[in-house]
Coordinates of C-alpha atoms in Angstrom, one line a residue:
X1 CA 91.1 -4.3 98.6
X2 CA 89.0 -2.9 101.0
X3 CA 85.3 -2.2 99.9
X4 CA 82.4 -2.3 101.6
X5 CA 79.8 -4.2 99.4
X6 CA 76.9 -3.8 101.1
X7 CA 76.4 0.2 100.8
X8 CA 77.9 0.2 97.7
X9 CA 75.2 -2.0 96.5
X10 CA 72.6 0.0 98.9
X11 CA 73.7 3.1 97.2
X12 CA 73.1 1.7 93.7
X13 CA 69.5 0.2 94.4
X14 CA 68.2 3.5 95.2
X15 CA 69.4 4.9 92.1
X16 CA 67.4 2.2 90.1
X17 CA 64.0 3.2 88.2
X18 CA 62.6 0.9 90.1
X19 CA 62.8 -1.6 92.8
X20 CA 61.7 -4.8 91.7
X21 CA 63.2 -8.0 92.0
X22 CA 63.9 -8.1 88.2
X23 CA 66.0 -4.6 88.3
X24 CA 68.3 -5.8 91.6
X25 CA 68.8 -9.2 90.0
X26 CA 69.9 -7.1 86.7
X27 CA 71.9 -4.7 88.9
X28 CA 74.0 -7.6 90.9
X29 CA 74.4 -9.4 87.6
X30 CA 76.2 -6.3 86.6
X31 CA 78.5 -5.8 89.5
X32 CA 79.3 -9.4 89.6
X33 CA 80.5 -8.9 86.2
X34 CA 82.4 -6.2 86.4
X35 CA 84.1 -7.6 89.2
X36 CA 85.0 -10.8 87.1
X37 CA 86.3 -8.1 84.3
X38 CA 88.8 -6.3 86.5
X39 CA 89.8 -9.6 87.8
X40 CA 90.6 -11.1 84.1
X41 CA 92.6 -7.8 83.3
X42 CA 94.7 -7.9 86.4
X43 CA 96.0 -11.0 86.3
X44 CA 99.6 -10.0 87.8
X45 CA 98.1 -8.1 90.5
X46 CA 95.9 -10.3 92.1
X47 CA 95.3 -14.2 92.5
X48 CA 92.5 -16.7 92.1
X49 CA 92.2 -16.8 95.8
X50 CA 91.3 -13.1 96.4
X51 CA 89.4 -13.5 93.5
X52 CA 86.7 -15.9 95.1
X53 CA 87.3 -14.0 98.2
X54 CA 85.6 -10.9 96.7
X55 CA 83.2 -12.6 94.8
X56 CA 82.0 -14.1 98.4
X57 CA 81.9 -10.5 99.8
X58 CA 79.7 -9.8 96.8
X59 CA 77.1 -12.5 97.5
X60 CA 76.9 -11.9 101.4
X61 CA 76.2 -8.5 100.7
X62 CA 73.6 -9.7 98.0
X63 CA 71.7 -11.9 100.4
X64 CA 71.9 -9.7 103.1
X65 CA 69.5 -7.1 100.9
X66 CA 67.3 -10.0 99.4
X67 CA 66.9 -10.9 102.8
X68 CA 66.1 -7.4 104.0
X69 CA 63.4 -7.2 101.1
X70 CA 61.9 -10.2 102.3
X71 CA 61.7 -9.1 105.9
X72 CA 60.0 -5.8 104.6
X73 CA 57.5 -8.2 102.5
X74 CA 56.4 -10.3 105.2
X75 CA 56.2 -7.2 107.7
X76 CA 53.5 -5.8 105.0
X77 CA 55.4 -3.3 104.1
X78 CA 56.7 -2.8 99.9
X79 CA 60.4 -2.3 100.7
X80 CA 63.3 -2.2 103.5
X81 CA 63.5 1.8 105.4
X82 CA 66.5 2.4 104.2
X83 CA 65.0 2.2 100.4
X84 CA 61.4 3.7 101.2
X85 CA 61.0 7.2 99.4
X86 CA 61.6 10.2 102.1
X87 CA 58.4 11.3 103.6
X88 CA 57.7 14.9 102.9
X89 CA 57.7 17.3 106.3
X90 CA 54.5 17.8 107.7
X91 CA 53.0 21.1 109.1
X92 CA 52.1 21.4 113.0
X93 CA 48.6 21.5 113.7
X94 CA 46.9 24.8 113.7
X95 CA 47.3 26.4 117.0
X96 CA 43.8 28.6 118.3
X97 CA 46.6 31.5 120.1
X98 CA 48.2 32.1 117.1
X99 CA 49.7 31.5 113.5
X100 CA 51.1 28.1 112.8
X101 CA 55.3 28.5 112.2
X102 CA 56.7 26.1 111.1
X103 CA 60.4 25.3 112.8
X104 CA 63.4 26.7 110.5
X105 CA 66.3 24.0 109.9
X106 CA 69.3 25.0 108.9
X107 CA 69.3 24.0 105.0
X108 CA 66.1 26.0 104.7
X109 CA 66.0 29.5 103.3
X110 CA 62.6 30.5 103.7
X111 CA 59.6 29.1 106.9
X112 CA 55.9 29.1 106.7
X113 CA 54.6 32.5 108.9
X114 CA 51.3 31.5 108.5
X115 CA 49.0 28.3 107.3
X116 CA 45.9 31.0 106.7
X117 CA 48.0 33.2 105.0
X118 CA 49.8 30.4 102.4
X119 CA 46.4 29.3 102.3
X120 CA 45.3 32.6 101.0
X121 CA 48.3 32.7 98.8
X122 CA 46.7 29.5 96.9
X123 CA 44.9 30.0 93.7
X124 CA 41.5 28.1 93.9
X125 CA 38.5 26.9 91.8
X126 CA 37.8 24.3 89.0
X127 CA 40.6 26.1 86.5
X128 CA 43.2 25.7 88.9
X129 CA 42.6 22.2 89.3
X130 CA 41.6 21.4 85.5
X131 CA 45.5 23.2 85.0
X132 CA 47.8 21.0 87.6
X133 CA 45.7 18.0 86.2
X134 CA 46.8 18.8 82.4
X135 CA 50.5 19.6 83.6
X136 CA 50.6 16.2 85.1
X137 CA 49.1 14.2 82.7
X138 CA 51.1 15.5 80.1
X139 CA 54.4 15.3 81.8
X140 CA 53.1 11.6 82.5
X141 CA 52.2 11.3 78.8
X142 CA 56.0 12.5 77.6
X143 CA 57.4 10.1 80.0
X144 CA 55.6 7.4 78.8
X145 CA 56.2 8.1 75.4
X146 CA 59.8 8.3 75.8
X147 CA 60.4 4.7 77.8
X148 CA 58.0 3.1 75.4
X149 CA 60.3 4.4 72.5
X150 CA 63.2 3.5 74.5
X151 CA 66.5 4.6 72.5
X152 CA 65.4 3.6 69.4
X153 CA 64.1 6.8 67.1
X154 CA 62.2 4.2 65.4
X155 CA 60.7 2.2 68.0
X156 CA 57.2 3.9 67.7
X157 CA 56.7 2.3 64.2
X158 CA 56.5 -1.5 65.9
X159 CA 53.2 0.0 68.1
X160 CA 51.6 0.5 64.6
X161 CA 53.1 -3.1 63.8
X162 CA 50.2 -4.8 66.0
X163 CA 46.7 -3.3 64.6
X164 CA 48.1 -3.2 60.7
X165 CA 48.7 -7.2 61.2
X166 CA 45.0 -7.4 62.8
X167 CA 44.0 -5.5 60.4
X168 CA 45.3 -7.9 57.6
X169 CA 44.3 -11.3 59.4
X170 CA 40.7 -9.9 59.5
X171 CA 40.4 -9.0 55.6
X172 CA 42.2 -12.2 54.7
X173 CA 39.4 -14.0 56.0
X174 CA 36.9 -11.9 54.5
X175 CA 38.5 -12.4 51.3
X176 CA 39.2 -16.0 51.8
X177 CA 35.5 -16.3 52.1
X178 CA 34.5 -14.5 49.3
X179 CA 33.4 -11.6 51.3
X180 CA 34.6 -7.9 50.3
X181 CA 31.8 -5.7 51.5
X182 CA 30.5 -6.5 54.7
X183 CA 26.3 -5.3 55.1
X184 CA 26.6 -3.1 52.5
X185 CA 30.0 -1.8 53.7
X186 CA 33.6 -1.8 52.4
X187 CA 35.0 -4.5 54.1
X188 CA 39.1 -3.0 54.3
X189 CA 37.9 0.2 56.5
X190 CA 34.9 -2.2 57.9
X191 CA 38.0 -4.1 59.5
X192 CA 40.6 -1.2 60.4
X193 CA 37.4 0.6 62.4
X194 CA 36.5 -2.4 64.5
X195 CA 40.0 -3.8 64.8
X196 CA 41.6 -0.5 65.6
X197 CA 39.0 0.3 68.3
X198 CA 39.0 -3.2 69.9
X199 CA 42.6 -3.0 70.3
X200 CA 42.4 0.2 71.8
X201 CA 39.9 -1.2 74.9
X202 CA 42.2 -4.6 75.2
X203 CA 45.3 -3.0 75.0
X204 CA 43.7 -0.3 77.7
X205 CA 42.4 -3.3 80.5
X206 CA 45.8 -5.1 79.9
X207 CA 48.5 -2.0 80.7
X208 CA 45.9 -0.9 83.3
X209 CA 43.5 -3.1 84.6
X210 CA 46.3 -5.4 85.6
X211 CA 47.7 -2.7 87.2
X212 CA 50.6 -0.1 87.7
X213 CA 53.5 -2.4 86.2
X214 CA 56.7 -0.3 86.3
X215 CA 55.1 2.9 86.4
X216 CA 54.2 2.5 90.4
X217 CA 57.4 4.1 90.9
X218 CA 55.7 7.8 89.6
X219 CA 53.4 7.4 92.5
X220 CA 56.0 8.4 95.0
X221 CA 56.5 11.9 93.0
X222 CA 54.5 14.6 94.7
X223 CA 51.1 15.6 93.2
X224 CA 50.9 12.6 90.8
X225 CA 47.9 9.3 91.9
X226 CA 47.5 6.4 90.6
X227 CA 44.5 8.0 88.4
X228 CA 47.0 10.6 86.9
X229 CA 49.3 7.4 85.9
X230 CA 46.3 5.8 84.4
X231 CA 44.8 8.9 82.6
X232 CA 48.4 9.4 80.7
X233 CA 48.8 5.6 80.0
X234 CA 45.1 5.2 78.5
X235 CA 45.5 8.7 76.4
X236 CA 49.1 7.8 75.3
X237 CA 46.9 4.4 73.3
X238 CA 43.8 6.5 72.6
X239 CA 46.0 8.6 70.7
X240 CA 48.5 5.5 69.1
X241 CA 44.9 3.7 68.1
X242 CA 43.4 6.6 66.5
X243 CA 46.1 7.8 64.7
X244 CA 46.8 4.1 63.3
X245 CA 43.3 4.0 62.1
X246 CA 43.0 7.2 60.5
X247 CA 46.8 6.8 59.1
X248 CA 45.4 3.4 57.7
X249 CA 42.2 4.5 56.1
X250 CA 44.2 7.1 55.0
X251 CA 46.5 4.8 52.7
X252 CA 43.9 2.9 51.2
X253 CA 42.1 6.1 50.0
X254 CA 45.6 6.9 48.6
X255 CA 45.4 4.0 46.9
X256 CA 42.1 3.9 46.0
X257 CA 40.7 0.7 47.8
X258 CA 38.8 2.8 49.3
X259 CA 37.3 6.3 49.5
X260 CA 37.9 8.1 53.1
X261 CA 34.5 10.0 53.4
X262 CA 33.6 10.5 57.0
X263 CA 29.5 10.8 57.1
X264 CA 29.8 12.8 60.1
X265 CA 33.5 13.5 60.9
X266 CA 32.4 15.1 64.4
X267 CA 30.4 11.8 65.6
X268 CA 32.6 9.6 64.8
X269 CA 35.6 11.1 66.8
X270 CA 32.8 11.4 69.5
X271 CA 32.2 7.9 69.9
X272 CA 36.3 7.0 69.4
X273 CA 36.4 9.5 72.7
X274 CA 33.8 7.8 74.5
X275 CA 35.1 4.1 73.7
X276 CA 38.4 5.8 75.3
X277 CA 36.6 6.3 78.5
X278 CA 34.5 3.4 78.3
X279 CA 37.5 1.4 78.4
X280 CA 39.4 3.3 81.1
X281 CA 36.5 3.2 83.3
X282 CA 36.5 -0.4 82.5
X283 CA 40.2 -1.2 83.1
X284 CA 40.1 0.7 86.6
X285 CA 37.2 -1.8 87.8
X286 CA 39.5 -4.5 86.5
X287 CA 42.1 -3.4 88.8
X288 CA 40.2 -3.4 92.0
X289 CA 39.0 -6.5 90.8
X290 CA 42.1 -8.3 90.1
X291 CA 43.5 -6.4 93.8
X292 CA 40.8 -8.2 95.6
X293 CA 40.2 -11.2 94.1
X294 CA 44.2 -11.9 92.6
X295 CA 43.0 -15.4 91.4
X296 CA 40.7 -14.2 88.5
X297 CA 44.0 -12.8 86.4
X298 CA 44.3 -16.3 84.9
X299 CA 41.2 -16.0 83.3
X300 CA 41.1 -12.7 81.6
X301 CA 42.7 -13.9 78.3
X302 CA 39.2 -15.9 78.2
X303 CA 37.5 -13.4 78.8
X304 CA 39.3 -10.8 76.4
X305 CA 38.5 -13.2 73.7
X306 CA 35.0 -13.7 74.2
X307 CA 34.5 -10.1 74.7
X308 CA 36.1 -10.0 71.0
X309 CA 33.1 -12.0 69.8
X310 CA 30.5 -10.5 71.6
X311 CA 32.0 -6.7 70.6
X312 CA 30.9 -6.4 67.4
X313 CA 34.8 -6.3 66.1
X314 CA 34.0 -8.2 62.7
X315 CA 30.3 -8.4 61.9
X316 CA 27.4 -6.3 62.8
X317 CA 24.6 -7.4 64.9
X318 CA 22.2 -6.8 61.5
X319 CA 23.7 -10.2 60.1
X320 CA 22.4 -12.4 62.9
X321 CA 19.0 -13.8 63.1
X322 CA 16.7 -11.8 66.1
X323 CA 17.3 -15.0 67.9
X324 CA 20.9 -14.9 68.4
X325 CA 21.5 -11.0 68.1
X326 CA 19.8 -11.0 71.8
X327 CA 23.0 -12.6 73.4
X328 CA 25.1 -9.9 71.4
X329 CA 23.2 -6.8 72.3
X330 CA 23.6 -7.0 76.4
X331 CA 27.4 -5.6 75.5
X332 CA 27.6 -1.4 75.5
X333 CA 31.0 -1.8 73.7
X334 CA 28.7 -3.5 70.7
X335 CA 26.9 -0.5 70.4
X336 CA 29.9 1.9 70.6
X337 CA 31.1 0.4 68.0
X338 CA 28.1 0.3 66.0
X339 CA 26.9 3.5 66.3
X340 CA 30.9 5.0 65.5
X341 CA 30.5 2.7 62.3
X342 CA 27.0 4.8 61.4
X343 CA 28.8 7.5 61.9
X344 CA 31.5 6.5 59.7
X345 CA 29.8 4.6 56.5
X346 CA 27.2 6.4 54.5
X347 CA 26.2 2.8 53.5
X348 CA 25.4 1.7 57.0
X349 CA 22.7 3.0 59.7
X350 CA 22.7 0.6 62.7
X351 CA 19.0 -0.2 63.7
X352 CA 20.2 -2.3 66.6
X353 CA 23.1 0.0 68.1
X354 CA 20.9 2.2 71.1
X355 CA 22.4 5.6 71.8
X356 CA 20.6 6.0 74.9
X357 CA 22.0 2.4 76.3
X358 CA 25.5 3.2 75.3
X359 CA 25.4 6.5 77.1
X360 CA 23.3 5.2 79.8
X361 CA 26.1 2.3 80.3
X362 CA 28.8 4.6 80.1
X363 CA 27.9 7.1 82.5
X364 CA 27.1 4.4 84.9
X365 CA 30.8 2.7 84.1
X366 CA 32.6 6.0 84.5
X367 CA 31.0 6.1 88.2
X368 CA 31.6 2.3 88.9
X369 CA 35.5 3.3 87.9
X370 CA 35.9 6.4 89.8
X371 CA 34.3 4.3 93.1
X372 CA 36.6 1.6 92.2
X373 CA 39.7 3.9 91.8
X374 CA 38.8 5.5 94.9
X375 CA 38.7 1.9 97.3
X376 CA 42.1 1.3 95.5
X377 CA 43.6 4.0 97.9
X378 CA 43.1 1.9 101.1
X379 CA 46.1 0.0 99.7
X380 CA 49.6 -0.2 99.3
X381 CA 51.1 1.6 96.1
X382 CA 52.4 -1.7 93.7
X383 CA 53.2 -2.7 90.6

């Protein structure tokens, strides 16, 4: 038996989604056992001895990689040269005698006469851009979609699994309390608004303010940023959230536990769309955060929870006495919240929700993101 190891397992890594440690320990678990399978079916052919002796082949070659990736993790770079994504050609510089031509190799069928004239060639303008942006957030967006669902055709019902069971722990205290409208408002929708919404803005700062996760891979495909991988991630649970919530209030109103009637149908989807970009905004300042300052990731389960406190998720801030509705109010989520409630409830108006605030905040949050999605480029692509 004759087999080189090594590039066979070379060959396989770069065929792998991605390169993390998890997917090459997965990958040489797999070889390993198929090696141990066609061992234990040959049991004429070959002996325990030559057995072991392949199995040894197996690991040499195994460390021989690990200790490759380490070398390429200690020189600062993210993987070995043999595994880094091929760089795409680059054009001369633009020559003042003449037009730029760009060298023909063999395998091409076509060169570059001219940078001015492919330049010319090149539709410009907002609508161009606004168009390649769409196309690759919403190839993103299928791709996402499909490796969340995996192979399951069912496997989108367990993302509605998570708010329904929210849902229900929040109106199971209500009622446990003795509490079935909350100021005035029914409290089954009450719940399914705030919880639905929340979940949206944790669920958002989790996937993305802690980063690219396995999806840093897509960032190697040409035309698509980290901000494209973000945009599809955060509009893939937009969508998921809002459709849970209105599938949700739906059902009761089926029911009749209680009546659907949007007060302003237009305003409310309004401030559902600018919670979505509140908490986008939000989860990109999270990642530069956590890029800088690593150490702070152990603390954002505290801080997720207080945040669910100070949000606005179960009560309203008309409940709490002036004294301790001042501690509550600093938060621009609150008043998202709030206001998409008043918006909602024909029983409720918000007096302390402030329109201008919550638009002020979020304009200003939006900018903080963008700058902090920007700085993120003086690093290294990772997951």
């Amino acid at each position: 038996m004759n087999l080189n190891f090594y590039e066979l397992l070379r060959a396989r890594i770069l065929t792998l989604p991605d390169l993390s440690a998890s997917s090459r320990g997965l990958l040489y678990r797999r070889v390993i056992a198929l090696a141990n399978d066609y061992f234990s079916e040959r049991p004429d052919e070959f002996n325990s001895k030559q057995h072991r002796e392949v199995l040894s082949l197996i690991d040499t070659a195994i460390k021989q990689i690990e200790a490759e990736f380490a070398a390429a993790r200690e020189a600062g770079i993210r993987v070995p040269e043999w595994a880094a994504p091929p760089k795409p050609p680059q054009l001369p510089s633009k020559s003042a005698s003449g037009p730029t031509v760009v060298p023909i190799e063999d395998n091409w069928d076509d060169y570059v006469e001219s940078t001015a004239e492919q330049l010319q060639r090149t539709p410009h303008g907002l609508i161009h851009a606004l168009r390649t942006q769409l196309r690759v957030t919403g190839a993103l967006l299928a791709h996402y979609a499909s490796t969340t669902s995996g192979t399951e055709p069912y496997a989108f019902l367990w993302l509605a699994v998570e708010p329904v069971l929210q849902v229900l722990l929040v109106i199971s205290l209500y009622y446990a309390f003795g509490h079935t409208v909350i100021y005035s408002m029914p409290a089954i929708p009450f719940a399914i608004i705030g919880v639905c919404s929340w979940l949206m803005f944790r669920t958002c700062f989790t996937k993305i303010g802690t980063g690219l996760g396995r999806e840093f891979v897509l960032c190697y495909l040409p035309g698509v940023s980290r901000f494209d991988v973000f945009l599809a991630k955060s509009i893939f649970y937009f969508l998921t959230y809002f459709i849970s919530s209105t599938f949700m209030l739906w059902i009761m109103s089926v029911l009749d536990v209680a009546r659907m009637e949007v007060r302003a149908p237009l305003t409310y989807f309004f401030y559902w769309v600018t919670i979505w970009l509140f908490s986008l905004s939000f989860s990109m300042i999270g990642s530069y955060a956590l890029t800088i300052f690593p150490a702070i990731r152990r603390f954002l389960l505290v801080v997720l929870r207080v945040l669910y406190i100070f949000s606005g998720v179960a009560m309203v801030t008309e409940q709490m006495p002036d004294e301790g509705k001042i501690y509550f109010l600093w938060n621009p989520l609150l008043h998202g919240i709030q206001l998409m409630k008043s918006s909602y409830f024909y029983e409720y108006s918000s007096d302390d929700a402030n329109v201008t605030y919550f638009l002020g905040s979020l304009v200003f949050i939006i900018f903080a993101g963008l700058v902090a999605e920007r700085a993120q480029y003086r690093f290294e692509v990772r997951a």
